[in-house]
Tab-separated table of C-alpha atoms in Angstrom:
chain	number	residue	atom	x	y	z
A	1	MET	CA	17.072	5.877	17.105
A	2	ARG	CA	17.110	5.975	20.908
A	3	LEU	CA	13.617	5.599	22.303
A	4	SER	CA	14.372	8.153	25.013
A	5	ARG	CA	14.703	10.758	22.217
A	6	TYR	CA	11.877	9.520	20.006
A	7	PHE	CA	8.246	10.632	19.909
A	8	LEU	CA	6.258	7.455	20.522
A	9	PRO	CA	3.041	8.259	22.464
A	10	VAL	CA	1.858	4.690	23.153
A	11	LEU	CA	-1.439	4.067	24.935
A	12	LYS	CA	-1.960	1.329	27.518
A	13	GLU	CA	-5.733	1.084	27.076
A	14	ASN	CA	-7.757	0.331	23.971
A	15	PRO	CA	-9.377	3.510	22.566
A	16	SER	CA	-13.167	3.265	22.749
A	17	GLU	CA	-13.642	4.640	19.212
A	18	ALA	CA	-11.543	1.905	17.565
A	19	GLN	CA	-13.731	-0.918	16.225
A	20	ILE	CA	-11.164	-3.034	14.377
A	21	VAL	CA	-7.697	-4.325	15.210
A	22	SER	CA	-5.722	-2.080	12.851
A	23	HIS	CA	-7.373	1.113	14.087
A	24	ARG	CA	-6.901	0.055	17.704
A	25	TYR	CA	-3.225	-0.833	17.320
A	26	MET	CA	-2.388	2.207	15.196
A	27	LEU	CA	-3.774	4.460	17.930
A	28	ARG	CA	-2.195	2.490	20.775
A	29	ALA	CA	1.203	2.325	19.045
A	30	GLY	CA	1.238	6.099	18.578
A	31	MET	CA	1.144	5.885	14.775
A	32	ILE	CA	-1.747	8.249	14.064
A	33	LYS	CA	-3.916	10.887	15.721
A	34	GLN	CA	-7.401	11.739	14.516
A	35	GLN	CA	-7.847	15.431	13.651
A	36	ALA	CA	-11.395	15.193	12.257
A	37	ALA	CA	-13.700	12.396	11.126
A	38	GLY	CA	-11.664	10.264	8.693
A	39	ILE	CA	-8.670	12.651	8.762
A	40	TYR	CA	-5.452	11.774	10.596
A	41	SER	CA	-2.066	13.170	11.470
A	42	TRP	CA	0.654	10.623	10.804
A	43	LEU	CA	2.940	10.489	13.831
A	44	PRO	CA	6.614	9.451	13.448
A	45	LEU	CA	6.187	5.662	13.693
A	46	GLY	CA	3.207	5.580	11.321
A	47	TYR	CA	4.920	7.990	8.958
A	48	LYS	CA	7.990	5.712	8.737
A	49	VAL	CA	5.852	2.742	7.718
A	50	LEU	CA	3.935	4.909	5.252
A	51	ARG	CA	7.194	5.962	3.601
A	52	ARG	CA	8.488	2.372	3.439
A	53	ILE	CA	5.311	1.279	1.676
A	54	GLU	CA	5.531	4.255	-0.658
A	55	GLN	CA	9.144	3.395	-1.515
A	56	ILE	CA	8.243	-0.191	-2.451
A	57	VAL	CA	5.466	1.101	-4.691
A	58	HIS	CA	7.853	3.539	-6.394
A	59	GLU	CA	10.504	0.863	-6.941
A	60	GLU	CA	8.100	-1.604	-8.527
A	61	GLN	CA	6.449	1.015	-10.717
A	62	ILE	CA	9.801	2.172	-12.044
A	63	LYS	CA	10.877	-1.454	-12.695
A	64	ALA	CA	7.760	-1.810	-14.843
A	65	GLY	CA	8.773	1.230	-16.908
A	66	HIS	CA	6.343	3.728	-15.402
A	67	ILE	CA	7.328	7.366	-14.906
A	68	PRO	CA	6.642	9.313	-11.685
A	69	LEU	CA	5.343	12.868	-11.535
A	70	LEU	CA	3.268	14.856	-9.035
A	71	MET	CA	-0.108	16.463	-9.626
A	72	PRO	CA	-1.823	18.900	-7.246
A	73	THR	CA	-4.488	17.950	-4.720
A	74	LEU	CA	-6.820	20.728	-5.928
A	75	GLN	CA	-8.250	20.533	-9.452
A	76	PRO	CA	-10.330	22.929	-11.579
A	77	ALA	CA	-13.919	21.781	-11.951
A	78	ASP	CA	-13.897	22.607	-15.676
A	79	LEU	CA	-11.719	19.546	-16.388
A	80	TRP	CA	-14.337	17.304	-14.798
A	81	ARG	CA	-17.119	19.037	-16.687
A	82	GLU	CA	-15.302	18.143	-19.916
A	83	SER	CA	-15.375	14.455	-19.049
A	84	GLY	CA	-18.939	14.617	-17.744
A	85	ARG	CA	-18.038	13.424	-14.252
A	86	TYR	CA	-18.375	16.662	-12.273
A	87	ASP	CA	-22.080	16.174	-11.635
A	88	ASP	CA	-22.029	12.375	-11.850
A	89	TYR	CA	-19.442	11.752	-9.134
A	90	GLY	CA	-21.837	12.563	-6.289
A	91	GLU	CA	-21.466	13.934	-2.783
A	92	GLU	CA	-18.166	12.145	-2.131
A	93	MET	CA	-16.490	14.918	-4.137
A	94	LEU	CA	-15.452	17.892	-1.981
A	95	ARG	CA	-16.357	20.924	-4.092
A	96	ILE	CA	-14.668	24.256	-3.347
A	97	THR	CA	-15.031	27.817	-4.632
A	98	ASP	CA	-11.903	29.969	-4.533
A	99	ARG	CA	-11.781	33.726	-3.853
A	100	HIS	CA	-12.356	34.451	-7.557
A	101	LYS	CA	-15.559	32.354	-7.519
A	102	ARG	CA	-13.960	29.624	-9.635
A	103	ASP	CA	-15.219	26.096	-9.010
A	104	MET	CA	-12.517	23.772	-7.704
A	105	LEU	CA	-12.458	20.334	-6.122
A	106	TYR	CA	-10.184	18.305	-3.854
A	107	GLY	CA	-9.190	15.471	-6.175
A	108	PRO	CA	-10.655	12.030	-5.474
A	109	THR	CA	-8.729	10.718	-8.518
A	110	ASN	CA	-6.820	12.185	-11.470
A	111	GLU	CA	-8.061	10.820	-14.809
A	112	GLU	CA	-9.090	14.269	-16.060
A	113	MET	CA	-5.937	16.079	-14.969
A	114	ILE	CA	-3.537	13.504	-16.401
A	115	THR	CA	-5.481	13.552	-19.683
A	116	ASP	CA	-5.112	17.327	-19.772
A	117	ILE	CA	-1.343	17.003	-19.228
A	118	PHE	CA	-1.102	14.380	-21.960
A	119	ARG	CA	-3.071	16.324	-24.581
A	120	ALA	CA	-0.950	19.430	-23.996
A	121	HIS	CA	2.335	17.669	-24.746
A	122	VAL	CA	1.847	14.472	-26.780
A	123	ASN	CA	0.521	14.352	-30.340
A	124	SER	CA	2.268	11.447	-32.094
A	125	TYR	CA	2.111	7.672	-31.814
A	126	LYS	CA	5.923	7.775	-31.736
A	127	ASP	CA	5.702	9.065	-28.144
A	128	LEU	CA	3.728	5.998	-27.068
A	129	PRO	CA	3.423	3.827	-25.042
A	130	LEU	CA	3.476	6.093	-22.010
A	131	THR	CA	2.545	5.441	-18.388
A	132	LEU	CA	2.653	8.247	-15.841
A	133	TYR	CA	1.902	7.865	-12.146
A	134	HIS	CA	2.088	9.717	-8.878
A	135	ILE	CA	1.587	9.119	-5.156
A	136	GLN	CA	-0.583	11.889	-3.788
A	137	TRP	CA	-3.192	12.655	-1.143
A	138	LYS	CA	-6.821	12.232	-2.193
A	139	PHE	CA	-10.111	13.198	-0.561
A	140	ARG	CA	-13.461	11.446	-0.781
A	141	ASP	CA	-16.142	12.743	1.550
A	142	GLU	CA	-17.325	9.405	2.924
A	143	ILE	CA	-20.750	9.664	4.531
A	144	ARG	CA	-19.584	7.494	7.436
A	145	PRO	CA	-15.796	7.307	7.744
A	146	ARG	CA	-14.737	4.503	10.050
A	147	PHE	CA	-12.125	1.859	10.753
A	148	GLY	CA	-9.282	4.370	10.954
A	149	VAL	CA	-7.182	4.570	7.794
A	150	MET	CA	-9.187	1.742	6.217
A	151	ARG	CA	-12.076	4.025	5.350
A	152	GLY	CA	-10.911	7.566	5.863
A	153	ARG	CA	-11.801	10.678	3.943
A	154	GLU	CA	-8.209	11.797	3.269
A	155	PHE	CA	-5.867	9.071	2.061
A	156	LEU	CA	-2.570	8.561	0.254
A	157	MET	CA	-2.886	6.783	-3.062
A	158	LYS	CA	-0.733	5.741	-5.957
A	159	ASP	CA	-2.599	6.305	-9.203
A	160	GLY	CA	-1.087	5.588	-12.594
A	161	TYR	CA	-2.377	6.192	-16.122
A	162	ASN	CA	-1.358	4.487	-19.341
A	163	PHE	CA	-1.689	5.962	-22.835
A	164	ASP	CA	-1.476	3.604	-25.800
A	165	ILE	CA	-2.069	3.727	-29.539
A	166	ASP	CA	-4.298	0.638	-29.771
A	167	VAL	CA	-6.278	-1.801	-27.658
A	168	ASP	CA	-3.632	-4.554	-27.722
A	169	SER	CA	-1.011	-2.156	-26.396
A	170	ALA	CA	-3.382	-0.904	-23.706
A	171	LEU	CA	-4.176	-4.456	-22.616
A	172	HIS	CA	-0.444	-5.101	-22.307
A	173	ALA	CA	-0.269	-2.055	-20.014
A	174	TYR	CA	-3.102	-3.603	-17.993
A	175	ASN	CA	-1.180	-6.879	-17.706
A	176	ARG	CA	2.044	-5.056	-16.884
A	177	HIS	CA	0.321	-3.305	-13.991
A	178	MET	CA	-1.118	-6.539	-12.655
A	179	VAL	CA	2.307	-8.155	-12.645
A	180	SER	CA	3.924	-5.163	-10.942
A	181	TYR	CA	1.182	-5.154	-8.306
A	182	LEU	CA	1.715	-8.827	-7.527
A	183	ARG	CA	5.387	-8.083	-6.905
A	184	THR	CA	4.537	-5.001	-4.841
A	185	TYR	CA	2.173	-6.723	-2.418
A	186	GLU	CA	4.393	-9.753	-1.907
A	187	ARG	CA	7.287	-7.477	-0.946
A	188	MET	CA	5.005	-6.094	1.775
A	189	GLY	CA	4.308	-9.571	3.130
A	190	LEU	CA	0.748	-9.637	1.784
A	191	LYS	CA	-1.226	-12.231	-0.146
A	192	ALA	CA	-3.270	-9.893	-2.356
A	193	ILE	CA	-5.572	-11.786	-4.712
A	194	PRO	CA	-6.603	-10.195	-8.043
A	195	MET	CA	-10.383	-10.519	-8.394
A	196	ARG	CA	-12.697	-9.511	-11.217
A	197	ALA	CA	-14.654	-6.546	-9.961
A	198	ALA	CA	-17.043	-3.749	-10.898
A	199	SER	CA	-15.570	-0.503	-12.239
A	200	GLY	CA	-17.742	2.011	-10.368
A	201	PRO	CA	-17.377	5.722	-11.246
A	202	ILE	CA	-13.963	5.203	-12.915
A	203	GLY	CA	-15.576	3.328	-15.810
A	204	GLY	CA	-14.465	0.612	-18.205
A	205	ASP	CA	-15.179	-3.082	-18.751
A	206	ASN	CA	-11.841	-4.624	-17.728
A	207	THR	CA	-11.032	-4.260	-14.056
A	208	HIS	CA	-9.545	-6.286	-11.222
A	209	GLU	CA	-9.377	-5.454	-7.547
A	210	PHE	CA	-6.574	-6.720	-5.326
A	211	LEU	CA	-7.955	-8.002	-2.048
A	212	VAL	CA	-6.384	-9.220	1.185
A	213	LEU	CA	-8.441	-11.831	3.035
A	214	ALA	CA	-9.432	-10.548	6.480
A	215	ALA	CA	-12.466	-10.983	8.725
A	216	THR	CA	-12.864	-7.199	8.980
A	217	GLY	CA	-12.888	-6.623	5.214
A	218	GLU	CA	-15.674	-4.563	3.676
A	219	SER	CA	-16.006	-6.840	0.617
A	220	GLU	CA	-17.493	-10.309	0.362
A	221	VAL	CA	-15.452	-12.481	-1.978
A	222	PHE	CA	-15.718	-15.947	-3.510
A	223	TYR	CA	-12.673	-17.849	-4.717
A	224	ASP	CA	-11.021	-21.112	-5.598
A	225	SER	CA	-8.563	-21.881	-2.799
A	226	ALA	CA	-6.002	-22.911	-5.441
A	227	ILE	CA	-5.245	-19.223	-5.924
A	228	THR	CA	-3.933	-18.908	-2.355
A	229	ASP	CA	-1.176	-21.393	-3.223
A	230	LEU	CA	0.265	-19.086	-5.890
A	231	ALA	CA	3.360	-17.026	-5.114
A	232	PHE	CA	5.195	-14.604	-7.345
A	233	GLY	CA	8.534	-15.196	-5.665
A	234	ASP	CA	11.766	-13.722	-6.966
A	235	ARG	CA	11.154	-14.385	-10.665
A	236	VAL	CA	12.618	-11.795	-13.036
A	237	VAL	CA	10.138	-10.298	-15.479
A	238	ASP	CA	10.721	-8.609	-18.827
A	239	PHE	CA	7.932	-6.033	-18.715
A	240	ASP	CA	8.322	-5.356	-22.445
A	241	ASN	CA	7.541	-8.985	-23.229
A	242	ARG	CA	3.799	-9.110	-23.893
A	243	ALA	CA	3.588	-12.892	-23.932
A	244	GLU	CA	5.434	-13.236	-20.641
A	245	CYS	CA	3.245	-10.676	-18.853
A	246	ALA	CA	0.074	-12.196	-20.320
A	247	ALA	CA	1.116	-15.664	-19.125
A	248	ILE	CA	1.582	-14.428	-15.559
A	249	VAL	CA	-1.819	-12.736	-15.660
A	250	ARG	CA	-3.435	-15.965	-16.900
A	251	GLU	CA	-1.741	-17.875	-14.077
A	252	TRP	CA	-3.268	-15.540	-11.494
A	253	THR	CA	-6.684	-14.987	-13.064
A	254	THR	CA	-7.574	-18.518	-14.208
A	255	PRO	CA	-8.584	-19.725	-10.714
A	256	TYR	CA	-12.020	-18.341	-9.851
A	257	ALA	CA	-11.830	-15.192	-7.689
A	258	ARG	CA	-14.552	-12.540	-7.691
A	259	THR	CA	-16.124	-9.942	-5.471
A	260	ASP	CA	-19.824	-10.202	-4.653
A	261	GLU	CA	-20.570	-7.598	-7.362
A	262	THR	CA	-19.380	-9.903	-10.157
A	263	HIS	CA	-19.910	-13.294	-8.505
A	264	ASP	CA	-21.258	-15.991	-10.855
A	265	ALA	CA	-22.903	-18.763	-8.858
A	266	ALA	CA	-22.934	-21.195	-11.787
A	267	ILE	CA	-19.189	-20.942	-12.457
A	268	TYR	CA	-18.481	-21.072	-8.724
A	269	ALA	CA	-20.551	-24.248	-8.323
A	270	ALA	CA	-18.349	-26.019	-10.894
A	271	ILE	CA	-15.288	-25.687	-8.626
A	272	PRO	CA	-14.607	-28.815	-6.515
A	273	GLU	CA	-16.462	-28.317	-3.241
A	274	ALA	CA	-13.332	-28.559	-1.074
A	275	ARG	CA	-11.827	-25.614	-2.953
A	276	ARG	CA	-14.898	-23.341	-2.886
A	277	LYS	CA	-14.197	-20.587	-0.386
A	278	SER	CA	-15.896	-17.361	0.645
A	279	SER	CA	-14.548	-14.703	2.953
A	280	ARG	CA	-14.415	-11.040	3.802
A	281	ALA	CA	-11.558	-9.110	2.234
A	282	ILE	CA	-9.899	-5.702	2.180
A	283	GLU	CA	-9.391	-3.924	-1.126
A	284	VAL	CA	-5.845	-2.551	-1.448
A	285	GLY	CA	-5.728	-1.687	-5.151
A	286	GLN	CA	-7.547	-1.776	-8.472
A	287	ILE	CA	-6.618	-1.640	-12.142
A	288	PHE	CA	-8.869	-0.481	-15.010
A	289	PHE	CA	-8.837	-0.451	-18.791
A	290	PHE	CA	-11.444	2.003	-20.084
A	291	GLY	CA	-10.389	2.692	-23.664
A	292	THR	CA	-11.371	6.166	-24.881
A	293	LYS	CA	-13.785	7.082	-22.041
A	294	TYR	CA	-11.706	10.179	-21.203
A	295	SER	CA	-9.573	10.711	-24.282
A	296	GLU	CA	-12.531	11.170	-26.664
A	297	PRO	CA	-14.496	13.837	-24.761
A	298	MET	CA	-11.304	15.624	-23.700
A	299	GLY	CA	-9.573	15.560	-27.098
A	300	ALA	CA	-6.543	13.466	-26.136
A	301	VAL	CA	-5.639	12.377	-29.652
A	302	VAL	CA	-2.454	11.432	-31.491
A	303	VAL	CA	-1.502	11.030	-35.115
A	304	ASN	CA	-1.065	7.333	-35.926
A	305	ASP	CA	1.310	5.761	-38.468
A	306	LYS	CA	-1.271	6.359	-41.214
A	307	GLY	CA	-1.488	10.086	-40.510
A	308	GLU	CA	-4.913	9.765	-38.855
A	309	ARG	CA	-5.857	11.546	-35.646
A	310	VAL	CA	-7.166	8.941	-33.187
A	311	PRO	CA	-8.062	9.070	-29.486
A	312	VAL	CA	-5.588	7.246	-27.279
A	313	GLN	CA	-6.498	4.101	-25.379
A	314	MET	CA	-6.255	4.602	-21.607
A	315	GLY	CA	-6.335	2.806	-18.291
A	316	SER	CA	-5.864	3.800	-14.657
A	317	HIS	CA	-4.293	1.819	-11.861
A	318	GLY	CA	-4.491	2.561	-8.138
A	319	ILE	CA	-2.887	1.339	-4.918
A	320	GLY	CA	-4.192	2.498	-1.543
A	321	VAL	CA	-0.871	3.377	0.095
A	322	SER	CA	-2.209	4.602	3.454
A	323	ARG	CA	-4.917	1.915	3.515
A	324	LEU	CA	-2.181	-0.724	3.172
A	325	LEU	CA	-0.980	-0.021	6.710
A	326	GLY	CA	-4.351	-1.059	8.067
A	327	ALA	CA	-4.527	-4.074	5.765
A	328	ILE	CA	-1.079	-5.303	6.803
A	329	ILE	CA	-1.971	-5.015	10.485
A	330	GLU	CA	-5.297	-6.808	9.961
A	331	ALA	CA	-3.397	-9.644	8.269
A	332	SER	CA	-0.424	-9.698	10.661
A	333	HIS	CA	-1.011	-9.256	14.396
A	334	ASP	CA	-1.648	-11.119	17.629
A	335	ASP	CA	-3.174	-10.241	20.988
A	336	ARG	CA	-0.022	-8.363	22.039
A	337	GLY	CA	0.239	-6.053	19.052
A	338	ILE	CA	1.371	-5.613	15.460
A	339	ILE	CA	3.732	-8.020	13.666
A	340	TRP	CA	5.359	-6.071	10.819
A	341	PRO	CA	6.707	-7.977	7.801
A	342	GLU	CA	10.383	-7.195	7.265
A	343	GLY	CA	9.687	-5.264	4.072
A	344	VAL	CA	7.682	-2.495	5.754
A	345	THR	CA	8.838	-2.433	9.379
A	346	PRO	CA	9.542	1.079	10.720
A	347	PHE	CA	12.762	-0.114	12.384
A	348	HIS	CA	14.645	-3.250	11.445
A	349	VAL	CA	15.303	-4.426	14.986
A	350	GLY	CA	14.476	-3.463	18.548
A	351	LEU	CA	17.337	-3.272	21.046
A	352	VAL	CA	16.321	-3.721	24.685
A	353	ASN	CA	18.610	-2.877	27.587
A	354	LEU	CA	17.391	-4.847	30.612
A	355	LYS	CA	19.435	-2.851	33.129
A	356	GLN	CA	19.687	0.747	32.033
A	357	GLY	CA	22.415	2.540	33.941
A	358	ASP	CA	24.579	-0.545	34.361
A	359	SER	CA	27.934	0.235	32.800
A	360	ALA	CA	28.367	-3.198	31.188
A	361	THR	CA	24.904	-3.433	29.605
A	362	ASP	CA	25.000	0.228	28.548
A	363	ALA	CA	28.370	-0.286	26.865
A	364	ALA	CA	27.259	-3.513	25.152
A	365	CYS	CA	24.105	-1.840	23.826
A	366	ASP	CA	26.094	1.110	22.499
A	367	VAL	CA	28.414	-1.276	20.634
A	368	LEU	CA	25.433	-3.193	19.209
A	369	TYR	CA	23.665	0.014	18.200
A	370	LYS	CA	26.690	1.225	16.245
A	371	ALA	CA	27.320	-2.212	14.709
A	372	LEU	CA	23.734	-2.443	13.436
A	373	ALA	CA	23.899	1.063	11.984
A	374	ALA	CA	27.192	0.183	10.279
A	375	ARG	CA	25.316	-2.609	8.436
A	376	SER	CA	22.737	-0.050	7.156
A	377	LEU	CA	20.151	-1.260	9.659
A	378	GLU	CA	17.917	1.033	11.693
A	379	PRO	CA	17.630	-0.120	15.306
A	380	LEU	CA	15.187	1.280	17.858
A	381	TYR	CA	17.110	1.253	21.138
A	382	ASP	CA	14.912	1.193	24.240
A	383	ASP	CA	17.253	3.036	26.575
A	384	ARG	CA	14.484	4.216	28.920
A	385	ASP	CA	14.697	3.679	32.672
A	386	GLU	CA	11.727	1.297	32.652
A	387	ARG	CA	10.964	-2.203	33.886
A	388	ALA	CA	11.825	-5.051	31.529
A	389	GLY	CA	8.139	-5.999	31.246
A	390	ALA	CA	7.192	-2.501	30.080
A	391	LYS	CA	9.971	-2.524	27.486
A	392	PHE	CA	8.899	-5.911	26.122
A	393	ALA	CA	5.247	-4.801	26.005
A	394	THR	CA	6.183	-1.720	23.965
A	395	MET	CA	8.239	-3.783	21.536
A	396	ASP	CA	5.429	-6.310	21.125
A	397	LEU	CA	2.875	-3.556	20.560
A	398	ILE	CA	4.819	-1.706	17.869
A	399	GLY	CA	5.647	-5.015	16.191
A	400	LEU	CA	9.300	-4.843	15.100
A	401	PRO	CA	10.108	-8.235	13.512
A	402	TRP	CA	13.292	-8.815	15.549
A	403	ARG	CA	14.464	-7.916	19.035
A	404	ILE	CA	17.911	-8.132	20.588
A	405	THR	CA	17.848	-8.246	24.384
A	406	VAL	CA	20.911	-7.383	26.428
A	407	GLY	CA	21.078	-8.176	30.142
A	408	PRO	CA	23.714	-8.785	32.839
A	409	ARG	CA	23.109	-12.530	33.022
A	410	GLY	CA	23.618	-13.083	29.292
A	411	LEU	CA	26.608	-10.769	29.106
A	412	ALA	CA	28.331	-12.815	31.842
A	413	SER	CA	28.550	-15.650	29.311
A	414	GLY	CA	29.166	-13.341	26.332
A	415	LYS	CA	25.652	-13.754	24.905
A	416	VAL	CA	22.650	-11.667	23.905
A	417	GLU	CA	19.171	-12.914	22.988
A	418	LEU	CA	17.675	-12.640	19.487
A	419	THR	CA	13.874	-13.018	19.378
A	420	SER	CA	11.483	-13.345	16.443
A	421	ARG	CA	8.296	-11.318	16.971
A	422	ARG	CA	6.337	-13.610	14.652
A	423	THR	CA	7.227	-16.961	16.218
A	424	GLY	CA	8.214	-15.828	19.703
A	425	LEU	CA	11.281	-18.063	19.523
A	426	SER	CA	14.495	-16.786	21.130
A	427	GLU	CA	18.085	-17.832	20.621
A	428	GLU	CA	21.199	-16.920	22.598
A	429	MET	CA	24.281	-15.963	20.602
A	430	THR	CA	27.173	-13.528	20.588
A	431	ALA	CA	26.445	-9.902	19.798
A	432	GLU	CA	28.443	-10.220	16.574
A	433	ASP	CA	26.380	-13.208	15.468
A	434	ALA	CA	23.136	-11.399	16.296
A	435	VAL	CA	24.107	-8.454	14.113
A	436	ALA	CA	25.180	-10.779	11.280
A	437	ARG	CA	21.927	-12.757	11.531
A	438	VAL	CA	19.717	-9.670	11.373
A	439	ALA	CA	21.754	-8.223	8.493
A	440	ALA	CA	21.395	-11.498	6.542
A	441	ILE	CA	17.615	-11.499	7.063
A	442	TYR	CA	17.274	-8.078	5.476
A	443	GLU	CA	19.681	-8.668	2.577
A	444	GLY	CA	16.928	-10.053	0.364
A	445	VAL	CA	14.169	-7.694	1.500
């Protein structure tokens, strides 16, 4: 994409309404525009990152054997009355009456609707296990939306729901989700720690939140620093292997890590003092096992291998897709702007022409642009008639991980400059080597 043809409304000054880094940089980098309190339009750059995050989530869910579908944003209130949550959920639920005076709601979550889909089509244990998920917009009418996409009212969320014949199978689904989430967050460049948490209005006794350590986080957390040394890496997982999934879950849940709601001071005090840590953290996902909380009242039953009709065991599993953009920025930035991890960057590399209009630099940039595209890379080519300083400032602000700079002086010796946004280190090399280097970086992403 040529920047001269792109819609990138960057701001030079910090918006007064932005209280945290991610909100400030998302506004300044032209990623979002507020339309109402806690409701945003996603402008092209923000939308590209949103879609990259969504794609990673889809890929990891499908690897784990989960099946995508799409449910509507509006739901009939009668489903929630069946489960008993319509009145219990509180004022965060946006309740609507349609033209026929039927009670509706803008879905804050989908346990009732997915249970209704299941009970209409599945009646035998032979159709289990089954996990269905979707990525859809949700609405929760926060009393005080703030911090941009971190605590908005409308948000994009992945929510998945498992249906199993017995508790052991449902706990395997719980473990399978935890493993897939660990893979998902690492691919986004995040250290997301699973922590025992409270279930809230979703319900259930087994639940873990995934939290990213950040000074601006809304949660207070306590943990054994040993957990920050764990990495999932590129290990291959057999998601049908219960023992293997359970072992990975034990690895990640044995070190103490809890939110303030479930913190146990006595257990915490037994950790060696040097490893006892507390911090603020951002929640980016949560998994639940709640048994028959929804299947019993809503009649989601199957015939088991003994011919008995039994309610299915269920769990739900969420990832805050739009919230992840804010979390990534909070975890990865400096005083010049965003630093995107390679896995979620909107463009793979920035291409800066230091002397727009010069025939040699223009020609070299055109060759580089085509060569990058030929390697399935998306470059953002700053071909504007701007000062070099302004071009570098824009690239730093929007945070592309790599930048190739082309100028007359370097071209005289057959070189361009490749710069890492994260380290700030630059290296001169031929244009061909720069393309090869960037392509190699993204091969494993």
